[in-house]
Amino acid sequence: MEMKELDDLLQFCADKYRQIECENCTHTEKYSSTCNKECYNCLYKIHRVCNHDVHYSCERILHRYVLKFQLRYASETARCFWHVLNDRGTNEALSVYSLGCGPASELYGLFAIARYLSFPTDRVEYKGFDIDGKWKVINDVSLKSFKTQNVSFEYTDMFEYINVNQVHVNILVLNYVLSDCMRYDKEKTSLFLDCIYELLVSHQVDYIIINDIALYYLDEQRKSAYACMNDLEKKLVDNHISVTIEKVRYSDPKVAGVEMFGKKAKFNTNMFTVPQAIYGYQPFLLCDSIAMIIKRL
Ligand SMILES: C[S@@+](CC[C@H](N)C(=O)[O-])C[C@H]1O[C@@H](n2cnc3c(N)ncnc32)[C@H](O)[C@@H]1O
Ligand SMILES: [Zn+2]
Ligand SMILES: [Zn+2]
């Protein structure tokens, strides 16, 4: 489908990526001798499961991230939102909070599917939270595109925000944030999951969408979002919290002998038109994640 807001964001990132020279870039100096002006090399290193300290430290890398992943992640989350929106009446308002929103691909997935299902978008509220203010250059473009909608970004702790403001959240989205957290601090992620569990128990959220990388490792060094999803599910079941849990995979594990995750999604293609300007950046055009949708009963 055509989505002007997404086209504009991709065009913005393509322009910025070309303009930023990265002369004396601290990232390249410190971590990457192989960037060679192709920051997908930098991204690839950051995203490796064995990386535990290198972050998205330069703006050029952020634009490259959007060029490579935004279409895929927006398509993956759009399909998750499809499940939830279909489950709810269109007369109800819908608040969607994203934890670790980064460049907010899920914002695009959300509005795309709301429009597709003729869900009144003036009743949709999106709030993106990230502790890293570096994404602001990108999120400001989204803010401008969605200026007639109820869209905002907060560079603060979401759990604190929810507590202070005593808000009720219809959908909480964790889109590639658990894998990010697990890379840098596994103990902190565990506390983080406890907070999410508490939000469900106390009925402060109705649905949780977790969409993340399909890596099935369970060893201490490499375990990632998959282990977190399992832990959260187990805790909910063990404590008899009334929920339904739906699990979907967009592709099968790449190695043999691994247990399948949930049911295979019917569609795994990119849902959006690909602007000419970004062909050269070889965007991922297939959904490839695992997703879990928890509904509090
Ligand atoms: C891989 S990126 C974001 C993915 C994103 N949703 C997208 O659209 O592509 C993960 C983000 O999670 C953020 N993050 C990690 N831990 C966090 C925390 N405790 N609270 C909020 N954000 C966090 C990071 O700063 C990073 O920007
Ligand atoms: Zn740089
Ligand atoms: Zn680079």
PDB file of N, CA and C in Angstrom, residues 78-144:
ATOM      1  N   ALA A  78       2.416  -4.210  11.489  1.00  0.00           N
ATOM      2  CA  ALA A  78       1.082  -3.974  10.917  1.00  0.00           C
ATOM      3  C   ALA A  78       0.245  -5.241  11.052  1.00  0.00           C
ATOM      4  N   ARG A  79       0.870  -6.373  10.788  1.00  0.00           N
ATOM      5  CA  ARG A  79       0.120  -7.637  10.854  1.00  0.00           C
ATOM      6  C   ARG A  79      -0.244  -7.985  12.300  1.00  0.00           C
ATOM      7  N   CYS A  80       0.593  -7.599  13.230  1.00  0.00           N
ATOM      8  CA  CYS A  80       0.235  -7.802  14.653  1.00  0.00           C
ATOM      9  C   CYS A  80      -0.941  -6.903  15.031  1.00  0.00           C
ATOM     10  N   PHE A  81      -0.883  -5.645  14.605  1.00  0.00           N
ATOM     11  CA  PHE A  81      -1.983  -4.721  14.914  1.00  0.00           C
ATOM     12  C   PHE A  81      -3.284  -5.190  14.272  1.00  0.00           C
ATOM     13  N   TRP A  82      -3.162  -5.805  13.127  1.00  0.00           N
ATOM     14  CA  TRP A  82      -4.347  -6.314  12.436  1.00  0.00           C
ATOM     15  C   TRP A  82      -5.133  -7.245  13.365  1.00  0.00           C
ATOM     16  N   HIS A  83      -4.392  -8.167  14.039  1.00  0.00           N
ATOM     17  CA  HIS A  83      -5.031  -9.098  14.978  1.00  0.00           C
ATOM     18  C   HIS A  83      -5.790  -8.351  16.066  1.00  0.00           C
ATOM     19  N   VAL A  84      -5.125  -7.356  16.629  1.00  0.00           N
ATOM     20  CA  VAL A  84      -5.706  -6.664  17.781  1.00  0.00           C
ATOM     21  C   VAL A  84      -6.868  -5.766  17.355  1.00  0.00           C
ATOM     22  N   LEU A  85      -6.693  -5.030  16.286  1.00  0.00           N
ATOM     23  CA  LEU A  85      -7.758  -4.119  15.849  1.00  0.00           C
ATOM     24  C   LEU A  85      -9.008  -4.883  15.439  1.00  0.00           C
ATOM     25  N   ASN A  86      -8.801  -6.048  14.850  1.00  0.00           N
ATOM     26  CA  ASN A  86      -9.932  -6.891  14.483  1.00  0.00           C
ATOM     27  C   ASN A  86     -10.697  -7.382  15.701  1.00  0.00           C
ATOM     28  N   ASP A  87      -9.996  -7.456  16.810  1.00  0.00           N
ATOM     29  CA  ASP A  87     -10.553  -7.987  18.038  1.00  0.00           C
ATOM     30  C   ASP A  87     -11.332  -6.922  18.828  1.00  0.00           C
ATOM     31  N   ARG A  88     -11.151  -5.662  18.430  1.00  0.00           N
ATOM     32  CA  ARG A  88     -11.766  -4.566  19.176  1.00  0.00           C
ATOM     33  C   ARG A  88     -12.798  -3.829  18.341  1.00  0.00           C
ATOM     34  N   GLY A  89     -13.765  -3.223  19.007  1.00  0.00           N
ATOM     35  CA  GLY A  89     -14.759  -2.425  18.288  1.00  0.00           C
ATOM     36  C   GLY A  89     -14.143  -1.125  17.794  1.00  0.00           C
ATOM     37  N   THR A  90     -14.642  -0.625  16.671  1.00  0.00           N
ATOM     38  CA  THR A  90     -14.075   0.612  16.134  1.00  0.00           C
ATOM     39  C   THR A  90     -14.586   1.849  16.865  1.00  0.00           C
ATOM     40  N   ASN A  91     -15.555   1.658  17.754  1.00  0.00           N
ATOM     41  CA  ASN A  91     -16.082   2.821  18.457  1.00  0.00           C
ATOM     42  C   ASN A  91     -15.237   3.224  19.662  1.00  0.00           C
ATOM     43  N   GLU A  92     -14.363   2.302  20.037  1.00  0.00           N
ATOM     44  CA  GLU A  92     -13.545   2.597  21.211  1.00  0.00           C
ATOM     45  C   GLU A  92     -12.274   3.333  20.814  1.00  0.00           C
ATOM     46  N   ALA A  93     -11.843   4.239  21.691  1.00  0.00           N
ATOM     47  CA  ALA A  93     -10.559   4.901  21.468  1.00  0.00           C
ATOM     48  C   ALA A  93      -9.445   3.880  21.674  1.00  0.00           C
ATOM     49  N   LEU A  94      -8.305   4.161  21.106  1.00  0.00           N
ATOM     50  CA  LEU A  94      -7.222   3.200  21.175  1.00  0.00           C
ATOM     51  C   LEU A  94      -5.921   3.912  21.547  1.00  0.00           C
ATOM     52  N   SER A  95      -5.342   3.563  22.698  1.00  0.00           N
ATOM     53  CA  SER A  95      -4.044   4.146  23.028  1.00  0.00           C
ATOM     54  C   SER A  95      -2.962   3.091  22.847  1.00  0.00           C
ATOM     55  N   VAL A  96      -1.927   3.482  22.131  1.00  0.00           N
ATOM     56  CA  VAL A  96      -0.836   2.564  21.819  1.00  0.00           C
ATOM     57  C   VAL A  96       0.468   3.169  22.312  1.00  0.00           C
ATOM     58  N   TYR A  97       1.132   2.481  23.217  1.00  0.00           N
ATOM     59  CA  TYR A  97       2.429   2.943  23.708  1.00  0.00           C
ATOM     60  C   TYR A  97       3.493   2.001  23.169  1.00  0.00           C
ATOM     61  N   SER A  98       4.577   2.598  22.689  1.00  0.00           N
ATOM     62  CA  SER A  98       5.677   1.772  22.221  1.00  0.00           C
ATOM     63  C   SER A  98       6.885   1.980  23.120  1.00  0.00           C
ATOM     64  N   LEU A  99       7.390   0.879  23.643  1.00  0.00           N
ATOM     65  CA  LEU A  99       8.549   0.951  24.524  1.00  0.00           C
ATOM     66  C   LEU A  99       9.797   0.661  23.695  1.00  0.00           C
ATOM     67  N   GLY A 100      10.768   1.584  23.740  1.00  0.00           N
ATOM     68  CA  GLY A 100      11.969   1.422  22.908  1.00  0.00           C
ATOM     69  C   GLY A 100      11.634   1.641  21.452  1.00  0.00           C
ATOM     70  N   CYS A 101      10.976   2.776  21.192  1.00  0.00           N
ATOM     71  CA  CYS A 101      10.416   3.001  19.852  1.00  0.00           C
ATOM     72  C   CYS A 101      11.480   3.242  18.789  1.00  0.00           C
ATOM     73  N   GLY A 102      12.667   3.723  19.164  1.00  0.00           N
ATOM     74  CA  GLY A 102      13.677   4.028  18.146  1.00  0.00           C
ATOM     75  C   GLY A 102      13.060   4.883  17.057  1.00  0.00           C
ATOM     76  N   PRO A 103      13.179   4.503  15.788  1.00  0.00           N
ATOM     77  CA  PRO A 103      12.593   5.285  14.700  1.00  0.00           C
ATOM     78  C   PRO A 103      11.114   4.972  14.446  1.00  0.00           C
ATOM     79  N   ALA A 104      10.517   4.221  15.351  1.00  0.00           N
ATOM     80  CA  ALA A 104       9.053   4.035  15.375  1.00  0.00           C
ATOM     81  C   ALA A 104       8.472   3.394  14.118  1.00  0.00           C
ATOM     82  N   SER A 105       9.033   2.297  13.672  1.00  0.00           N
ATOM     83  CA  SER A 105       8.452   1.600  12.521  1.00  0.00           C
ATOM     84  C   SER A 105       7.028   1.162  12.833  1.00  0.00           C
ATOM     85  N   GLU A 106       6.771   0.850  14.103  1.00  0.00           N
ATOM     86  CA  GLU A 106       5.429   0.386  14.494  1.00  0.00           C
ATOM     87  C   GLU A 106       4.373   1.481  14.367  1.00  0.00           C
ATOM     88  N   LEU A 107       4.805   2.746  14.451  1.00  0.00           N
ATOM     89  CA  LEU A 107       3.860   3.848  14.240  1.00  0.00           C
ATOM     90  C   LEU A 107       3.279   3.768  12.823  1.00  0.00           C
ATOM     91  N   TYR A 108       4.143   3.449  11.866  1.00  0.00           N
ATOM     92  CA  TYR A 108       3.724   3.359  10.462  1.00  0.00           C
ATOM     93  C   TYR A 108       2.851   2.118  10.254  1.00  0.00           C
ATOM     94  N   GLY A 109       3.233   1.025  10.900  1.00  0.00           N
ATOM     95  CA  GLY A 109       2.430  -0.196  10.822  1.00  0.00           C
ATOM     96  C   GLY A 109       1.044   0.027  11.400  1.00  0.00           C
ATOM     97  N   LEU A 110       0.991   0.748  12.507  1.00  0.00           N
ATOM     98  CA  LEU A 110      -0.282   1.008  13.186  1.00  0.00           C
ATOM     99  C   LEU A 110      -1.240   1.834  12.318  1.00  0.00           C
ATOM    100  N   PHE A 111      -0.752   2.957  11.811  1.00  0.00           N
ATOM    101  CA  PHE A 111      -1.642   3.818  11.019  1.00  0.00           C
ATOM    102  C   PHE A 111      -1.995   3.183   9.675  1.00  0.00           C
ATOM    103  N   ALA A 112      -1.070   2.425   9.119  1.00  0.00           N
ATOM    104  CA  ALA A 112      -1.364   1.747   7.847  1.00  0.00           C
ATOM    105  C   ALA A 112      -2.530   0.783   8.040  1.00  0.00           C
ATOM    106  N   ILE A 113      -2.490   0.007   9.099  1.00  0.00           N
ATOM    107  CA  ILE A 113      -3.516  -1.020   9.280  1.00  0.00           C
ATOM    108  C   ILE A 113      -4.822  -0.383   9.756  1.00  0.00           C
ATOM    109  N   ALA A 114      -4.719   0.678  10.549  1.00  0.00           N
ATOM    110  CA  ALA A 114      -5.938   1.378  10.978  1.00  0.00           C
ATOM    111  C   ALA A 114      -6.675   1.914   9.754  1.00  0.00           C
ATOM    112  N   ARG A 115      -5.933   2.517   8.831  1.00  0.00           N
ATOM    113  CA  ARG A 115      -6.561   3.022   7.592  1.00  0.00           C
ATOM    114  C   ARG A 115      -7.137   1.876   6.776  1.00  0.00           C
ATOM    115  N   TYR A 116      -6.371   0.818   6.659  1.00  0.00           N
ATOM    116  CA  TYR A 116      -6.797  -0.343   5.877  1.00  0.00           C
ATOM    117  C   TYR A 116      -8.106  -0.917   6.414  1.00  0.00           C
ATOM    118  N   LEU A 117      -8.231  -0.949   7.735  1.00  0.00           N
ATOM    119  CA  LEU A 117      -9.438  -1.515   8.358  1.00  0.00           C
ATOM    120  C   LEU A 117     -10.517  -0.448   8.594  1.00  0.00           C
ATOM    121  N   SER A 118     -10.292   0.747   8.072  1.00  0.00           N
ATOM    122  CA  SER A 118     -11.202   1.880   8.285  1.00  0.00           C
ATOM    123  C   SER A 118     -11.473   2.125   9.765  1.00  0.00           C
ATOM    124  N   PHE A 119     -10.469   1.926  10.572  1.00  0.00           N
ATOM    125  CA  PHE A 119     -10.569   2.242  11.998  1.00  0.00           C
ATOM    126  C   PHE A 119     -10.359   3.754  12.120  1.00  0.00           C
ATOM    127  N   PRO A 120     -11.238   4.486  12.790  1.00  0.00           N
ATOM    128  CA  PRO A 120     -11.098   5.950  12.806  1.00  0.00           C
ATOM    129  C   PRO A 120      -9.779   6.395  13.462  1.00  0.00           C
ATOM    130  N   THR A 121      -8.889   6.950  12.653  1.00  0.00           N
ATOM    131  CA  THR A 121      -7.549   7.258  13.174  1.00  0.00           C
ATOM    132  C   THR A 121      -7.539   8.446  14.137  1.00  0.00           C
ATOM    133  N   ASP A 122      -8.630   9.227  14.125  1.00  0.00           N
ATOM    134  CA  ASP A 122      -8.654  10.319  15.111  1.00  0.00           C
ATOM    135  C   ASP A 122      -8.915   9.785  16.526  1.00  0.00           C
ATOM    136  N   ARG A 123      -9.233   8.511  16.626  1.00  0.00           N
ATOM    137  CA  ARG A 123      -9.396   7.910  17.961  1.00  0.00           C
ATOM    138  C   ARG A 123      -8.145   7.146  18.392  1.00  0.00           C
ATOM    139  N   VAL A 124      -7.107   7.205  17.550  1.00  0.00           N
ATOM    140  CA  VAL A 124      -5.881   6.474  17.867  1.00  0.00           C
ATOM    141  C   VAL A 124      -4.854   7.421  18.486  1.00  0.00           C
ATOM    142  N   GLU A 125      -4.302   7.002  19.612  1.00  0.00           N
ATOM    143  CA  GLU A 125      -3.203   7.757  20.205  1.00  0.00           C
ATOM    144  C   GLU A 125      -1.952   6.886  20.155  1.00  0.00           C
ATOM    145  N   TYR A 126      -0.844   7.448  19.671  1.00  0.00           N
ATOM    146  CA  TYR A 126       0.425   6.713  19.690  1.00  0.00           C
ATOM    147  C   TYR A 126       1.427   7.511  20.499  1.00  0.00           C
ATOM    148  N   LYS A 127       2.089   6.832  21.425  1.00  0.00           N
ATOM    149  CA  LYS A 127       3.157   7.469  22.192  1.00  0.00           C
ATOM    150  C   LYS A 127       4.387   6.564  22.131  1.00  0.00           C
ATOM    151  N   GLY A 128       5.477   7.112  21.622  1.00  0.00           N
ATOM    152  CA  GLY A 128       6.711   6.334  21.531  1.00  0.00           C
ATOM    153  C   GLY A 128       7.676   6.729  22.638  1.00  0.00           C
ATOM    154  N   PHE A 129       8.214   5.747  23.333  1.00  0.00           N
ATOM    155  CA  PHE A 129       9.169   6.006  24.418  1.00  0.00           C
ATOM    156  C   PHE A 129      10.530   5.441  24.051  1.00  0.00           C
ATOM    157  N   ASP A 130      11.556   6.240  24.256  1.00  0.00           N
ATOM    158  CA  ASP A 130      12.909   5.702  24.118  1.00  0.00           C
ATOM    159  C   ASP A 130      13.813   6.446  25.089  1.00  0.00           C
ATOM    160  N   ILE A 131      14.736   5.713  25.700  1.00  0.00           N
ATOM    161  CA  ILE A 131      15.657   6.370  26.617  1.00  0.00           C
ATOM    162  C   ILE A 131      16.783   7.056  25.853  1.00  0.00           C
ATOM    163  N   ASP A 132      16.846   6.799  24.549  1.00  0.00           N
ATOM    164  CA  ASP A 132      17.917   7.368  23.738  1.00  0.00           C
ATOM    165  C   ASP A 132      17.384   8.497  22.850  1.00  0.00           C
ATOM    166  N   GLY A 133      17.791   9.730  23.172  1.00  0.00           N
ATOM    167  CA  GLY A 133      17.306  10.907  22.441  1.00  0.00           C
ATOM    168  C   GLY A 133      17.881  11.052  21.044  1.00  0.00           C
ATOM    169  N   LYS A 134      18.805  10.152  20.680  1.00  0.00           N
ATOM    170  CA  LYS A 134      19.433  10.253  19.344  1.00  0.00           C
ATOM    171  C   LYS A 134      18.426  10.109  18.212  1.00  0.00           C
ATOM    172  N   TRP A 135      17.347   9.396  18.487  1.00  0.00           N
ATOM    173  CA  TRP A 135      16.353   9.147  17.439  1.00  0.00           C
ATOM    174  C   TRP A 135      15.493  10.375  17.154  1.00  0.00           C
ATOM    175  N   LYS A 136      15.671  11.443  17.942  1.00  0.00           N
ATOM    176  CA  LYS A 136      14.785  12.609  17.806  1.00  0.00           C
ATOM    177  C   LYS A 136      14.802  13.196  16.390  1.00  0.00           C
ATOM    178  N   VAL A 137      15.981  13.244  15.739  1.00  0.00           N
ATOM    179  CA  VAL A 137      16.034  13.787  14.363  1.00  0.00           C
ATOM    180  C   VAL A 137      15.060  13.055  13.451  1.00  0.00           C
ATOM    181  N   ILE A 138      14.946  11.763  13.661  1.00  0.00           N
ATOM    182  CA  ILE A 138      14.055  10.953  12.827  1.00  0.00           C
ATOM    183  C   ILE A 138      12.598  11.083  13.296  1.00  0.00           C
ATOM    184  N   ASN A 139      12.414  11.045  14.605  1.00  0.00           N
ATOM    185  CA  ASN A 139      11.044  11.138  15.130  1.00  0.00           C
ATOM    186  C   ASN A 139      10.398  12.497  14.850  1.00  0.00           C
ATOM    187  N   ASP A 140      11.220  13.540  14.741  1.00  0.00           N
ATOM    188  CA  ASP A 140      10.672  14.863  14.413  1.00  0.00           C
ATOM    189  C   ASP A 140      10.040  14.864  13.021  1.00  0.00           C
ATOM    190  N   VAL A 141      10.587  14.063  12.126  1.00  0.00           N
ATOM    191  CA  VAL A 141       9.996  13.948  10.784  1.00  0.00           C
ATOM    192  C   VAL A 141       8.631  13.261  10.892  1.00  0.00           C
ATOM    193  N   SER A 142       8.570  12.206  11.711  1.00  0.00           N
ATOM    194  CA  SER A 142       7.290  11.509  11.915  1.00  0.00           C
ATOM    195  C   SER A 142       6.261  12.445  12.544  1.00  0.00           C
ATOM    196  N   LEU A 143       6.713  13.242  13.505  1.00  0.00           N
ATOM    197  CA  LEU A 143       5.793  14.177  14.172  1.00  0.00           C
ATOM    198  C   LEU A 143       5.173  15.140  13.171  1.00  0.00           C
ATOM    199  N   LYS A 144       6.006  15.620  12.268  1.00  0.00           N
ATOM    200  CA  LYS A 144       5.528  16.558  11.250  1.00  0.00           C
ATOM    201  C   LYS A 144       4.526  15.869  10.314  1.00  0.00           C
TER     202      LYS A 144
END
